[in-house]
XYZ file of C-alpha atoms in Angstrom:
240
model
C 66.388 17.784 -77.322
C 66.638 19.270 -73.811
C 65.401 22.856 -73.532
C 67.536 25.656 -72.125
C 65.491 25.656 -68.911
C 65.888 21.899 -68.430
C 69.643 22.140 -68.954
C 69.798 24.976 -66.420
C 67.791 22.901 -63.927
C 70.067 19.903 -64.440
C 73.109 22.103 -63.903
C 71.656 23.495 -60.684
C 70.984 19.979 -59.406
C 74.580 18.916 -60.130
C 75.958 22.006 -58.365
C 73.786 21.366 -55.313
C 74.955 17.756 -55.175
C 78.586 18.804 -55.430
C 78.129 21.388 -52.709
C 76.445 18.835 -50.462
C 79.308 16.398 -50.982
C 81.982 19.078 -50.547
C 83.595 18.270 -53.873
C 84.583 21.727 -55.054
C 88.365 22.102 -55.052
C 87.989 25.616 -53.658
C 86.752 24.099 -50.404
C 90.044 22.285 -49.865
C 93.222 23.794 -48.473
C 95.521 21.282 -50.133
C 96.275 19.080 -53.096
C 97.714 15.670 -52.309
C 99.110 12.677 -54.140
C 100.719 9.380 -53.164
C 102.652 6.652 -54.907
C 104.761 3.601 -54.184
C 107.620 2.302 -56.297
C 110.081 -0.444 -55.487
C 111.082 -0.040 -51.850
C 109.782 3.523 -51.477
C 106.434 5.198 -50.873
C 105.713 8.908 -50.933
C 103.151 11.509 -49.919
C 103.163 14.941 -51.565
C 101.149 17.885 -50.247
C 100.705 21.252 -51.955
C 98.973 24.290 -50.478
C 97.022 26.994 -52.318
C 100.172 29.059 -52.828
C 102.013 26.214 -54.499
C 104.242 25.393 -51.509
C 105.030 21.699 -51.520
C 106.148 19.041 -49.059
C 107.312 15.589 -50.135
C 107.494 13.000 -47.358
C 108.891 9.595 -48.304
C 109.648 6.378 -46.479
C 111.896 3.606 -47.739
C 112.779 -0.008 -47.169
C 116.480 0.921 -47.034
C 118.643 3.294 -45.027
C 118.646 6.925 -46.130
C 122.235 8.090 -45.751
C 123.307 11.710 -46.108
C 124.582 10.954 -49.615
C 121.258 9.403 -50.665
C 119.232 12.282 -49.200
C 121.409 14.922 -50.881
C 121.282 13.139 -54.248
C 117.494 12.700 -54.225
C 116.850 16.255 -53.023
C 119.091 17.690 -55.749
C 117.308 15.707 -58.447
C 113.883 16.792 -57.191
C 114.930 20.436 -57.098
C 116.307 20.223 -60.624
C 113.410 18.332 -62.183
C 110.390 19.434 -60.133
C 111.485 22.622 -58.326
C 110.770 21.201 -54.871
C 112.934 23.078 -52.384
C 115.298 21.031 -50.213
C 113.537 22.109 -47.031
C 110.325 20.478 -48.242
C 111.807 17.026 -48.943
C 111.858 14.666 -45.948
C 113.290 11.190 -46.566
C 113.236 8.369 -43.987
C 114.547 4.813 -43.893
C 116.162 2.377 -41.459
C 116.583 -0.995 -43.174
C 120.019 -2.389 -43.965
C 118.910 -3.252 -47.510
C 120.861 -1.798 -50.427
C 119.955 1.812 -51.163
C 117.812 2.513 -54.227
C 117.622 6.319 -54.554
C 115.870 6.026 -57.916
C 112.951 4.365 -56.116
C 112.523 7.522 -54.038
C 112.703 9.827 -57.035
C 110.223 7.732 -59.018
C 107.740 7.451 -56.133
C 107.791 11.198 -55.430
C 107.506 12.061 -59.129
C 104.513 9.740 -59.474
C 102.866 11.285 -56.394
C 103.305 14.734 -57.946
C 101.443 13.502 -61.012
C 98.476 12.381 -58.916
C 97.689 15.566 -57.019
C 93.994 15.991 -56.179
C 91.977 18.127 -53.748
C 92.492 16.863 -50.230
C 91.645 17.586 -46.609
C 94.203 17.160 -43.819
C 93.202 16.279 -40.258
C 95.184 15.841 -37.050
C 94.362 14.055 -33.802
C 96.308 12.364 -31.001
C 99.658 12.824 -32.704
C 98.574 11.401 -36.058
C 97.892 13.185 -39.353
C 95.422 11.915 -41.944
C 94.925 13.002 -45.558
C 91.643 12.256 -47.342
C 90.353 12.932 -50.852
C 87.279 14.990 -51.687
C 85.059 11.911 -51.634
C 86.348 10.856 -48.228
C 88.739 8.193 -49.548
C 91.834 7.822 -47.375
C 94.953 8.992 -49.204
C 97.617 8.604 -46.526
C 98.401 8.925 -42.846
C 101.409 9.688 -40.682
C 101.359 7.931 -37.312
C 102.678 9.365 -34.018
C 105.940 7.461 -34.627
C 106.168 9.230 -38.042
C 105.604 6.043 -40.059
C 103.914 6.731 -43.402
C 100.989 4.579 -44.545
C 98.973 4.909 -47.725
C 95.798 4.149 -45.751
C 94.766 4.012 -42.064
C 93.199 7.491 -41.866
C 91.838 8.222 -38.405
C 90.112 11.589 -38.834
C 90.610 14.424 -36.392
C 90.450 18.218 -36.400
C 90.801 20.070 -39.718
C 94.255 21.411 -40.567
C 94.344 24.746 -42.372
C 97.034 27.145 -43.475
C 100.151 27.237 -45.638
C 102.978 24.724 -45.772
C 106.219 26.073 -44.312
C 109.548 24.268 -44.244
C 113.034 24.810 -42.846
C 116.210 22.759 -43.202
C 119.553 23.323 -41.529
C 122.821 21.431 -41.187
C 123.725 22.035 -37.556
C 127.391 21.859 -36.616
C 127.821 20.785 -32.999
C 130.249 22.613 -30.767
C 133.682 21.052 -31.033
C 137.274 21.663 -30.054
C 140.284 21.828 -32.331
C 140.165 19.491 -35.314
C 142.779 18.499 -37.859
C 143.113 20.740 -40.900
C 141.829 18.192 -43.428
C 139.001 16.897 -41.221
C 135.477 17.985 -42.060
C 133.507 19.129 -38.981
C 130.572 16.925 -38.027
C 127.194 18.298 -39.100
C 123.677 17.085 -38.390
C 120.489 17.586 -40.465
C 117.494 19.189 -38.769
C 114.279 19.683 -40.718
C 110.832 21.015 -39.864
C 107.769 20.916 -42.108
C 104.653 22.670 -40.812
C 101.288 21.768 -42.325
C 99.036 24.673 -41.425
C 99.186 25.806 -37.820
C 98.187 22.519 -36.266
C 100.962 20.021 -37.108
C 104.724 20.094 -37.618
C 106.908 17.173 -38.675
C 110.392 17.378 -37.151
C 112.939 15.369 -39.128
C 116.070 14.325 -37.228
C 118.899 12.115 -38.440
C 119.543 8.631 -37.066
C 118.273 7.306 -33.769
C 117.186 10.622 -32.275
C 115.360 10.552 -28.894
C 111.862 11.367 -30.127
C 110.396 11.792 -26.640
C 112.792 14.654 -25.933
C 111.355 16.818 -28.699
C 107.747 15.694 -28.716
C 105.288 18.511 -28.073
C 101.737 19.484 -28.928
C 101.279 19.236 -32.678
C 104.821 17.927 -33.287
C 105.466 14.554 -34.955
C 109.121 13.599 -34.459
C 110.623 11.639 -37.371
C 113.970 10.005 -36.523
C 116.144 8.443 -39.249
C 115.406 11.359 -41.568
C 117.969 12.524 -44.133
C 120.879 10.716 -42.439
C 121.801 7.589 -40.490
C 124.091 9.263 -37.953
C 122.486 9.696 -34.508
C 121.891 13.001 -32.764
C 125.208 14.261 -31.353
C 125.172 14.744 -27.607
C 126.794 18.153 -27.776
C 126.040 21.509 -26.118
C 123.621 23.664 -28.036
C 122.058 20.909 -30.158
C 118.652 21.048 -28.493
C 118.592 24.838 -28.801
C 119.491 24.609 -32.497
C 116.661 22.151 -33.099
C 114.191 24.456 -31.366
C 115.414 27.335 -33.537
C 114.627 25.358 -36.697
C 111.178 24.558 -35.319
C 110.669 28.240 -34.579
C 111.311 29.152 -38.220
C 108.113 27.407 -39.360
C 105.809 28.673 -36.611
C-alpha cells in the first residue's frame, strides 16, 4: 500500500505536469464548445463571468423570422441573451431552424477550458491540450478546425444588438418601417465580430480587430440610407 509520503510525491508530480502543460482551467480566460447538426454548426464561448456568445453558420438562408425564432428559443431554454446569438447563412436550401437550436444546445453541453488567439483577421480557439476547437476566418466563415494561432485574446465577452431604422420619408399608415439588424460581439479587447444582414459591403467596415460577418440575422442587404454607417459605428462603440 502506498505510504502517505509516496502519495504526496505522486500528487506533486501530477501537479507539476499539469502546470507544465497549462491544463489548469484557471489559466484559461474562456470555456468553449462546438457541435454540428444537420445543416448547422455552432461555436459557443463563455467568459469567466458567465457571459456567452453563440456563433452559428448554416447551409440555408437565415431570414429575420428564422433568426428571431432561434434567438427566442435559446433565451427561453438556455438564457443566452439575443445580443450574444449571431446566426449566418446564405444558401437557398429550405430553412431548418431546429438544426441551429440543436447545434448550439449541443455546443453548450461540451464547454471546456479554451484559449482564444487572433492574427491577420482570423480568430482561433484551442483546447487546453492544444487541440483545435474552431476558427473564424477573415471572411467570417466558421470552421470546426483550421486553427492558425496568433496573439492571445483576453478579457470579457461583450455584445450589442440593435434594429436600426433607416431614415425615410412619409409611409402609409399600415406599412411597417424598414429595419436592419446590426450586431457586435467583442471577444476580449482584441477582436470584434460585426454581424450585418444580407450582402453588406464588408470592406467598408473592416478595421483593426474587426471581423465583418455579412448575411447575419437577415437576408435583406444593407440599406443605402443616410445615417446607417454612423448607426453601425455606434453599435460597435457599445462593446469597446
